Coordinates of C-alpha atoms and ligand atoms in Angstrom, one line a residue:
M240 CA -70.0 9.7 -129.2
A241 CA -69.2 11.5 -132.3
L242 CA -66.9 10.0 -134.9
K243 CA -63.1 11.3 -134.5
P244 CA -61.7 13.0 -137.5
G245 CA -61.3 10.5 -140.4
E246 CA -63.2 7.9 -138.5
R247 CA -66.1 5.8 -140.3
V248 CA -68.6 3.6 -138.8
L249 CA -67.6 -0.1 -139.3
V250 CA -70.6 -2.5 -140.6
V251 CA -69.7 -6.2 -140.5
G252 CA -71.7 -8.2 -143.1
C253 CA -72.8 -7.2 -146.7
G254 CA -76.3 -9.4 -146.1
P255 CA -79.6 -7.5 -146.3
V256 CA -79.3 -6.1 -142.9
G257 CA -75.9 -4.6 -143.1
M258 CA -76.9 -3.0 -146.4
V259 CA -79.9 -1.7 -145.2
L260 CA -78.1 0.0 -142.4
T261 CA -75.4 0.9 -144.7
L262 CA -77.8 2.8 -147.0
A263 CA -79.7 4.4 -144.0
L264 CA -76.2 5.7 -142.4
S265 CA -75.0 7.1 -145.9
Q266 CA -78.1 9.0 -146.6
K267 CA -77.6 10.8 -143.5
G268 CA -74.0 11.6 -144.3
I269 CA -72.5 8.9 -141.9
P270 CA -69.2 7.7 -143.5
V271 CA -69.4 3.6 -143.5
T272 CA -66.8 1.0 -144.2
L273 CA -68.6 -2.4 -144.8
L274 CA -66.4 -5.6 -144.5
E275 CA -67.3 -8.7 -146.0
R276 CA -65.6 -12.2 -145.9
A277 CA -66.9 -13.1 -149.6
D278 CA -65.4 -11.7 -152.5
G279 CA -68.6 -9.8 -153.3
P280 CA -72.4 -9.8 -152.3
I281 CA -73.5 -13.8 -152.1
D282 CA -76.5 -15.2 -153.9
D283 CA -78.2 -16.2 -150.8
Q284 CA -81.5 -17.9 -151.7
R285 CA -82.7 -17.8 -147.9
A286 CA -85.4 -14.9 -147.4
A287 CA -87.7 -13.8 -150.1
A288 CA -90.9 -12.5 -148.1
I289 CA -90.7 -8.6 -147.6
Q290 CA -93.4 -7.8 -145.3
P291 CA -95.5 -4.5 -145.5
S292 CA -93.9 -2.6 -142.5
S293 CA -90.4 -3.3 -144.2
L294 CA -91.6 -2.1 -147.5
E295 CA -92.6 1.3 -145.8
M296 CA -89.1 1.5 -144.4
L297 CA -87.7 0.6 -147.8
A298 CA -89.6 3.0 -149.6
D299 CA -88.3 5.8 -147.1
L300 CA -84.9 5.0 -148.3
G301 CA -85.9 5.0 -151.8
V302 CA -85.4 1.6 -153.1
V303 CA -89.1 0.2 -153.2
E304 CA -89.7 0.9 -156.9
E305 CA -87.5 -1.8 -158.2
I306 CA -88.7 -4.3 -155.7
H307 CA -92.3 -3.7 -157.0
E308 CA -90.9 -4.0 -160.8
K309 CA -88.7 -7.2 -160.1
G310 CA -90.7 -8.9 -157.2
L311 CA -93.8 -10.7 -156.8
I312 CA -96.8 -9.0 -155.2
S313 CA -98.7 -11.1 -153.0
P314 CA -101.7 -9.7 -151.0
T315 CA -102.9 -13.1 -149.7
F316 CA -101.4 -16.2 -148.0
H317 CA -103.1 -19.5 -147.3
Y318 CA -103.1 -22.1 -144.6
R319 CA -104.2 -25.5 -145.9
D320 CA -104.5 -28.9 -144.2
R321 CA -101.9 -31.0 -146.3
M322 CA -103.8 -34.2 -145.1
S323 CA -107.3 -33.3 -146.6
G324 CA -105.7 -30.6 -149.2
D325 CA -108.3 -28.2 -148.0
L326 CA -107.9 -24.7 -147.6
V327 CA -108.5 -23.7 -144.0
A328 CA -108.0 -20.0 -144.1
E329 CA -107.0 -17.2 -146.5
F330 CA -105.8 -14.0 -145.1
D331 CA -105.7 -10.9 -147.2
F332 CA -103.6 -7.8 -146.3
T333 CA -106.0 -5.5 -148.3
Q334 CA -108.0 -5.9 -144.9
I335 CA -105.2 -3.3 -143.5
A336 CA -105.1 -1.1 -146.8
D337 CA -106.5 1.8 -144.6
M338 CA -103.2 2.0 -142.7
T339 CA -100.4 1.1 -145.2
E340 CA -99.5 2.1 -148.7
F341 CA -98.2 -1.5 -149.1
P342 CA -101.0 -4.0 -148.3
Y343 CA -99.0 -7.0 -149.6
V344 CA -95.8 -8.8 -149.1
I345 CA -93.4 -8.8 -152.0
Q346 CA -91.5 -11.9 -152.9
Y347 CA -87.8 -10.5 -153.6
E348 CA -85.1 -12.7 -152.9
Q349 CA -82.6 -11.4 -150.3
F350 CA -79.8 -11.4 -152.7
K351 CA -81.5 -9.3 -154.9
L352 CA -82.4 -6.8 -152.2
V353 CA -78.7 -6.3 -151.5
K354 CA -77.7 -5.9 -155.1
T355 CA -80.7 -3.0 -155.2
I356 CA -79.4 -1.4 -152.2
I357 CA -75.9 -1.4 -153.8
A358 CA -77.0 0.2 -156.6
E359 CA -78.8 2.5 -154.9
I360 CA -75.9 3.7 -152.9
G361 CA -73.9 4.1 -156.0
D362 CA -70.3 5.2 -156.0
T363 CA -70.0 7.4 -153.2
P364 CA -66.8 8.2 -150.7
D365 CA -69.3 7.7 -147.7
V366 CA -69.3 4.0 -148.6
E367 CA -66.2 2.0 -148.8
Y368 CA -66.5 -1.9 -149.4
R369 CA -63.8 -4.1 -148.1
F370 CA -64.7 -7.5 -149.8
S371 CA -62.9 -10.8 -149.0
C372 CA -62.1 -9.1 -145.6
E373 CA -63.0 -11.6 -142.9
V374 CA -63.4 -10.4 -139.3
T375 CA -61.6 -12.6 -136.9
G376 CA -61.8 -10.5 -133.6
L377 CA -62.4 -7.1 -131.6
E378 CA -61.1 -5.3 -128.5
Q379 CA -62.9 -2.6 -126.9
T380 CA -60.3 0.1 -125.8
A381 CA -60.5 3.7 -124.5
D382 CA -59.9 4.8 -128.1
G383 CA -62.8 2.8 -129.4
V384 CA -63.3 -0.5 -130.9
R385 CA -60.2 -2.4 -132.7
L386 CA -61.5 -4.6 -135.2
T387 CA -59.1 -7.4 -136.5
F388 CA -59.6 -9.1 -139.8
N389 CA -57.7 -10.9 -142.5
N390 CA -57.9 -8.7 -145.5
Q391 CA -58.1 -9.3 -149.2
D392 CA -54.3 -10.2 -149.5
G393 CA -54.6 -12.6 -146.6
E394 CA -52.8 -10.3 -144.4
K395 CA -54.0 -9.4 -140.8
E396 CA -55.2 -5.7 -140.5
I397 CA -56.9 -3.7 -137.9
L398 CA -59.3 -0.7 -138.2
T399 CA -60.4 1.3 -135.3
S400 CA -63.7 2.9 -134.8
S401 CA -66.1 4.4 -132.0
W402 CA -68.7 2.2 -133.6
V403 CA -68.7 -1.1 -134.8
V404 CA -72.1 -2.9 -136.1
G405 CA -72.3 -6.8 -136.3
C406 CA -74.7 -7.6 -139.2
D407 CA -72.5 -10.8 -139.8
G408 CA -75.3 -13.2 -139.1
F409 CA -76.0 -16.1 -137.1
S410 CA -72.5 -17.4 -136.5
S411 CA -71.3 -13.5 -135.6
V412 CA -67.8 -13.2 -134.8
I413 CA -68.7 -9.5 -133.5
R414 CA -71.4 -11.1 -131.1
Q415 CA -68.9 -13.9 -129.9
A416 CA -65.9 -11.6 -129.3
A417 CA -68.1 -8.9 -127.6
D418 CA -68.9 -11.8 -125.3
I419 CA -72.6 -11.3 -125.6
E420 CA -74.9 -14.3 -124.7
F421 CA -77.3 -15.7 -127.5
V422 CA -80.3 -17.0 -125.5
G423 CA -82.5 -19.6 -126.7
F424 CA -82.7 -23.0 -128.4
T425 CA -82.0 -25.1 -131.5
Y426 CA -84.4 -27.6 -132.9
P427 CA -83.4 -31.0 -133.4
E428 CA -84.7 -31.1 -136.9
K429 CA -83.4 -29.0 -140.0
F430 CA -85.4 -27.5 -142.7
V431 CA -84.7 -28.3 -146.2
K432 CA -85.4 -25.9 -149.1
I433 CA -86.0 -27.1 -152.7
G434 CA -86.4 -24.8 -155.6
S435 CA -88.1 -26.1 -158.8
D436 CA -89.4 -24.6 -161.9
F437 CA -92.5 -26.8 -161.9
D438 CA -95.6 -24.6 -161.9
F439 CA -97.8 -25.6 -159.1
Q440 CA -100.5 -23.1 -159.8
E441 CA -100.5 -24.1 -163.8
A442 CA -101.1 -27.8 -162.4
G443 CA -104.6 -26.7 -161.5
I444 CA -104.8 -25.9 -157.7
A445 CA -105.7 -22.6 -156.5
Y446 CA -102.5 -22.1 -154.6
C447 CA -101.5 -18.5 -154.0
I448 CA -97.9 -17.1 -154.0
R449 CA -97.4 -18.1 -150.3
N450 CA -99.0 -21.3 -148.9
F451 CA -98.5 -23.0 -145.6
F452 CA -99.5 -26.7 -145.3
S453 CA -100.0 -28.2 -141.8
D454 CA -99.4 -32.0 -141.5
P455 CA -98.4 -33.9 -138.4
D456 CA -96.3 -36.4 -140.6
E457 CA -94.4 -33.6 -142.6
W458 CA -95.6 -30.1 -143.0
C459 CA -94.7 -27.9 -146.0
N460 CA -94.5 -24.3 -147.0
L461 CA -94.7 -23.4 -150.8
F462 CA -93.8 -20.1 -152.3
K463 CA -93.2 -18.5 -155.5
V464 CA -90.4 -16.2 -156.5
N465 CA -89.3 -14.6 -159.8
G466 CA -85.7 -16.3 -159.4
Y467 CA -83.4 -16.0 -162.6
G468 CA -86.4 -15.0 -164.9
P469 CA -89.7 -16.8 -166.2
P470 CA -91.3 -19.2 -165.3
G471 CA -89.8 -18.3 -162.0
I472 CA -89.2 -20.7 -159.1
W473 CA -91.4 -22.4 -156.6
R474 CA -89.7 -23.1 -153.4
T475 CA -90.8 -25.8 -150.9
V476 CA -89.5 -26.0 -147.1
F477 CA -90.0 -29.2 -145.2
P478 CA -88.6 -30.4 -141.8
T479 CA -86.2 -33.3 -142.0
R480 CA -86.9 -36.6 -140.5
K481 CA -85.1 -38.0 -137.6
D482 CA -84.0 -40.8 -139.2
E483 CA -82.5 -39.5 -142.5
T484 CA -78.5 -37.9 -143.0
D485 CA -78.1 -34.7 -144.6
E486 CA -76.9 -36.8 -147.8
E487 CA -79.8 -38.6 -148.0
C488 CA -81.9 -35.5 -147.7
L489 CA -80.1 -33.5 -150.5
S490 CA -79.6 -36.8 -152.7
Q491 CA -81.6 -36.8 -156.1
E492 CA -83.7 -39.6 -154.4
G493 CA -84.3 -37.6 -151.3
I494 CA -85.3 -34.4 -153.1
Q495 CA -87.5 -36.2 -155.9
G496 CA -89.2 -38.4 -153.2
R497 CA -90.2 -35.6 -151.0
L498 CA -91.6 -33.7 -153.8
Q499 CA -93.2 -36.5 -155.3
K500 CA -94.9 -37.2 -152.1
F501 CA -96.1 -33.7 -151.5
F502 CA -97.4 -33.3 -155.2
P503 CA -97.0 -36.4 -157.2
K504 CA -96.7 -36.0 -161.0
D505 CA -95.2 -37.6 -164.1
G506 CA -91.7 -37.4 -164.3
D507 CA -88.8 -36.0 -162.3
Y508 CA -89.1 -32.4 -160.9
N509 CA -86.4 -30.1 -162.5
I510 CA -84.3 -28.9 -159.4
I511 CA -83.0 -25.1 -159.8
Y512 CA -81.4 -25.6 -156.1
A513 CA -81.7 -27.2 -152.6
G514 CA -80.2 -26.3 -149.4
L515 CA -80.4 -27.5 -145.5
Y516 CA -80.6 -25.2 -142.6
H517 CA -80.2 -25.6 -138.9
V518 CA -83.1 -23.8 -137.3
H519 CA -82.9 -21.9 -134.1
Q520 CA -84.9 -19.4 -131.8
R521 CA -82.6 -17.3 -130.1
V522 CA -82.2 -13.5 -129.2
V523 CA -79.2 -11.8 -127.7
E524 CA -79.1 -10.6 -124.2
T525 CA -78.2 -7.3 -125.3
F526 CA -78.0 -5.5 -128.6
H527 CA -75.5 -2.8 -127.4
K528 CA -72.4 -3.1 -125.7
G529 CA -70.0 -0.3 -125.6
G530 CA -68.9 0.5 -129.0
V531 CA -70.2 -2.7 -130.3
I532 CA -73.8 -3.0 -131.8
L533 CA -75.8 -5.9 -133.3
A534 CA -78.4 -6.2 -135.6
G535 CA -80.2 -8.8 -137.7
D536 CA -79.1 -12.5 -137.4
A537 CA -76.3 -11.5 -135.3
A538 CA -78.7 -10.7 -132.9
H539 CA -81.7 -13.0 -133.2
V540 CA -82.6 -16.0 -135.3
N541 CA -86.0 -18.0 -135.7
N542 CA -87.8 -20.4 -137.7
P543 CA -88.5 -18.9 -141.1
I544 CA -92.4 -20.0 -141.1
G545 CA -94.0 -16.7 -141.8
G546 CA -91.1 -15.1 -143.6
L547 CA -89.9 -12.9 -140.7
G548 CA -86.4 -13.1 -139.7
M549 CA -84.8 -10.6 -142.4
N550 CA -87.8 -8.4 -141.8
G551 CA -86.9 -8.0 -138.1
G552 CA -83.5 -7.2 -139.2
I553 CA -84.4 -4.6 -141.4
H554 CA -86.5 -3.1 -138.5
D555 CA -83.3 -3.2 -136.6
A556 CA -81.3 -1.5 -139.2
I557 CA -83.9 1.4 -139.5
S558 CA -84.2 1.5 -135.9
L559 CA -80.3 1.6 -135.3
A560 CA -79.5 3.9 -138.1
D561 CA -82.0 6.6 -136.5
K562 CA -80.3 6.2 -133.2
L563 CA -76.7 6.1 -134.1
V564 CA -76.9 9.2 -136.3
R565 CA -78.4 11.1 -133.3
V566 CA -75.6 9.8 -130.9
I567 CA -72.8 10.6 -133.5
G568 CA -74.4 14.0 -133.5
G569 CA -74.1 14.5 -130.1
E570 CA -77.2 13.0 -128.1
P571 CA -76.8 10.7 -125.1
E572 CA -75.3 7.1 -125.9
D573 CA -78.1 5.6 -123.9
L574 CA -80.3 6.1 -126.8
L575 CA -78.3 2.8 -128.1
D576 CA -79.7 1.2 -124.8
R577 CA -83.0 2.2 -126.1
Y578 CA -82.3 0.8 -129.5
S579 CA -81.5 -2.7 -127.6
R580 CA -84.6 -2.6 -125.3
Q581 CA -87.0 -1.9 -128.2
R582 CA -85.8 -4.5 -130.5
H583 CA -85.5 -6.9 -127.8
K584 CA -89.3 -6.3 -127.2
A585 CA -90.0 -6.5 -131.0
Q586 CA -88.2 -10.0 -131.1
M587 CA -89.6 -11.3 -127.9
D588 CA -93.3 -10.5 -128.4
G589 CA -93.4 -10.5 -132.4
V590 CA -90.9 -12.5 -134.5
Q591 CA -90.1 -15.1 -131.8
A592 CA -93.6 -15.6 -130.5
T593 CA -95.2 -15.3 -133.9
S594 CA -92.6 -17.8 -135.6
I595 CA -93.0 -20.3 -132.6
A596 CA -97.0 -20.2 -132.9
N597 CA -96.3 -20.8 -136.8
K598 CA -94.3 -23.8 -136.4
K599 CA -96.5 -25.5 -133.8
L600 CA -99.5 -24.7 -136.3
M601 CA -97.6 -26.7 -139.0
E602 CA -96.7 -29.5 -137.0
A603 CA -99.2 -30.4 -134.4
K604 CA -99.3 -34.1 -134.1
D605 CA -102.0 -34.7 -131.2
P606 CA -105.4 -34.7 -133.4
A607 CA -107.2 -32.8 -130.8
V608 CA -104.7 -29.9 -130.5
R609 CA -104.3 -30.2 -134.5
N610 CA -108.0 -29.7 -135.0
Q611 CA -108.2 -26.9 -132.5
Q612 CA -105.4 -24.9 -134.1
L613 CA -106.8 -25.3 -137.5
D614 CA -110.2 -24.3 -136.2
D615 CA -108.8 -21.2 -134.4
V616 CA -107.1 -20.1 -137.6
R617 CA -110.1 -20.4 -139.6
R618 CA -112.5 -18.6 -137.5
T619 CA -109.7 -16.0 -137.2
A620 CA -109.8 -15.6 -141.0
E621 CA -113.6 -15.2 -140.8
D622 CA -113.9 -12.6 -138.5
P623 CA -112.8 -9.4 -140.2
Q624 CA -111.7 -7.8 -136.7
K625 CA -109.6 -10.8 -136.0
A626 CA -108.2 -11.1 -139.5
R627 CA -107.0 -7.5 -139.4
A628 CA -105.1 -8.1 -136.3
Y629 CA -103.7 -11.2 -137.6
C630 CA -102.7 -9.5 -140.7
L631 CA -101.1 -6.5 -138.5
N632 CA -99.1 -9.1 -136.5
A633 CA -98.0 -11.2 -139.5
G634 CA -96.8 -7.8 -141.2
L635 CA -94.9 -6.9 -138.1
F636 CA -96.8 -3.9 -137.6
T637 CA -97.9 -4.9 -134.1
S638 CA -94.3 -5.6 -132.9
L639 CA -93.1 -2.4 -134.2
E640 CA -95.8 -0.4 -132.6
K641 CA -94.8 -2.3 -129.4
A642 CA -91.3 -1.8 -129.8
N643 CA -91.7 1.8 -130.5
A644 CA -93.7 2.3 -127.2
V645 CA -90.7 1.1 -125.2
T646 CA -88.7 4.1 -123.7
Ligands
LIG917 C1 -85.1 -21.4 -145.4 C2 -85.1 -20.1 -144.9 C3 -86.1 -19.2 -145.5 C4 -86.0 -17.7 -145.0 N1 -87.2 -17.1 -145.4 C5 -87.0 -15.7 -144.9 C6 -88.1 -14.7 -145.5 O1 -88.9 -15.1 -146.4 N2 -88.2 -13.8 -144.8 C7 -87.5 -13.3 -143.9 O2 -87.8 -12.2 -143.4 N3 -86.6 -14.0 -143.5 C8 -86.3 -15.1 -144.0 N4 -85.3 -16.0 -143.7 C9 -84.1 -15.4 -142.4 C10 -83.4 -14.7 -143.3 O3 -82.6 -15.3 -144.2 C11 -82.3 -14.0 -142.4 O4 -83.0 -13.7 -141.3 C12 -81.4 -12.8 -143.1 O5 -80.6 -13.6 -144.1 C13 -80.5 -12.0 -142.0 O6 -79.8 -11.2 -142.9 P1 -78.4 -10.6 -142.0 O7 -78.2 -9.6 -142.9 O8 -78.5 -10.3 -140.7 O9 -77.4 -11.9 -142.0 P2 -77.0 -12.7 -143.3 O10 -77.9 -12.7 -144.6 O11 -76.5 -14.2 -142.6 O12 -75.6 -12.1 -143.7 C14 -74.3 -12.2 -143.2 C15 -73.4 -11.6 -144.0 O13 -72.1 -11.5 -143.1 C16 -71.0 -11.9 -143.6 N5 -70.0 -12.6 -142.6 C17 -70.4 -13.4 -141.8 N6 -69.2 -13.6 -140.9 C18 -68.4 -12.6 -141.2 C19 -67.1 -12.3 -140.8 N7 -66.5 -13.0 -139.8 N8 -66.2 -11.3 -141.5 C20 -67.0 -10.5 -142.6 N9 -68.1 -10.8 -143.1 C21 -68.9 -11.9 -142.3 C22 -71.6 -13.1 -144.6 O14 -70.7 -13.6 -145.4 C23 -73.0 -12.5 -145.0 O15 -72.8 -11.9 -146.3 C24 -85.1 -17.3 -144.0 C25 -84.3 -18.3 -143.5 C26 -84.0 -19.6 -143.8 C27 -83.2 -20.5 -143.4

């Protein structure tokens, strides 16, 4: 359905997915109003890994130079056995350099990506930002979608559009108001993420920028980001224990205890930030219902091992922008059902399957299963053909190819 005179696409959520979508639509001349409940873009410290396939998309949007300038280029990632300390496998994206301009991950925090995109959009009448506007509900009518929100003055306001896109994250009001089921499960444990300026590489171990430590007792992920400037920040992610409360986990004692157990050193770690996250594996039954469309965490969530969640959302935004522009231009609306089928496939076969397998590799408790899994990943890394396939999957090329094949 074309936009009526004066009508704008309503995008809810100024996270990375809402902003990629807004940039992609505005570059095609589609006017967007973006509603965000916070009073500006938020300093969200969750995602940092931008996969090679997403870098290609961000290059098409013209924002990849700044990501290279300010991010950390990471061609390799390591699997380690935390029990022995041994390096189990090294994967190197240069193995797929023949098919991508970007054979590496770039570690660039999601809040920086949002700011880069806002700068790229600049001052244009095509994009209107409505910060401090919390969407509370919607109604689908013959005239389009009536979106209700509390505006910046605390007053109830309504906007109507043929198209509303929910990029409003895990607790999406848009998804709930459209009555779209979020199918999957929630893990019993949470994940704690701790940022410290202690330099694990300088401490003498040949860690790379992205490291995954398997351990039946307590697995760990260790990554570097540039943070707020030199020397950068090393982020660790651990599962919480059944017997600990949130307060214990985030207490100084809890945080220092975890880091000292992982990497004993003299004196306390200097902590830059710490956060606790619920972890889920869920995908919506449909990404499209009438005038309502979903993208990003509003449509799917996964455990963060492997750095795939935001990337899957970026892929949604690019696929959706292409199809929504065509639908607004007069092509049939069932293109949006194709968007839904494609992105559902990409989630189920790619992001969900891979992140679940990654978590199993990290946490396996049965010694036989654990040894088998570590052996499999070691052999995969040693075999050039298998290692290449592994990198294509980890970089989300495989799921993209499968999704694009869906009609
Ligand atoms: C510890 C951790 C590490 C992670 N690391 C990675 C990684 O390295 N790589 C990766 O790809 N993914 C990673 N992820 C996942 C990634 O953070 C998310 O997939 C990503 O933030 C989703 O982006 P989004 O724009 O869809 O949603 P969000 O980033 O959640 O943004 C949603 C926006 O909507 C706004 N909003 C919500 N409700 C309303 C409302 N009612 N009205 C108006 N505005 C609203 C919010 O304020 C927010 O700004 C990680 C996740 C965790 C927990």
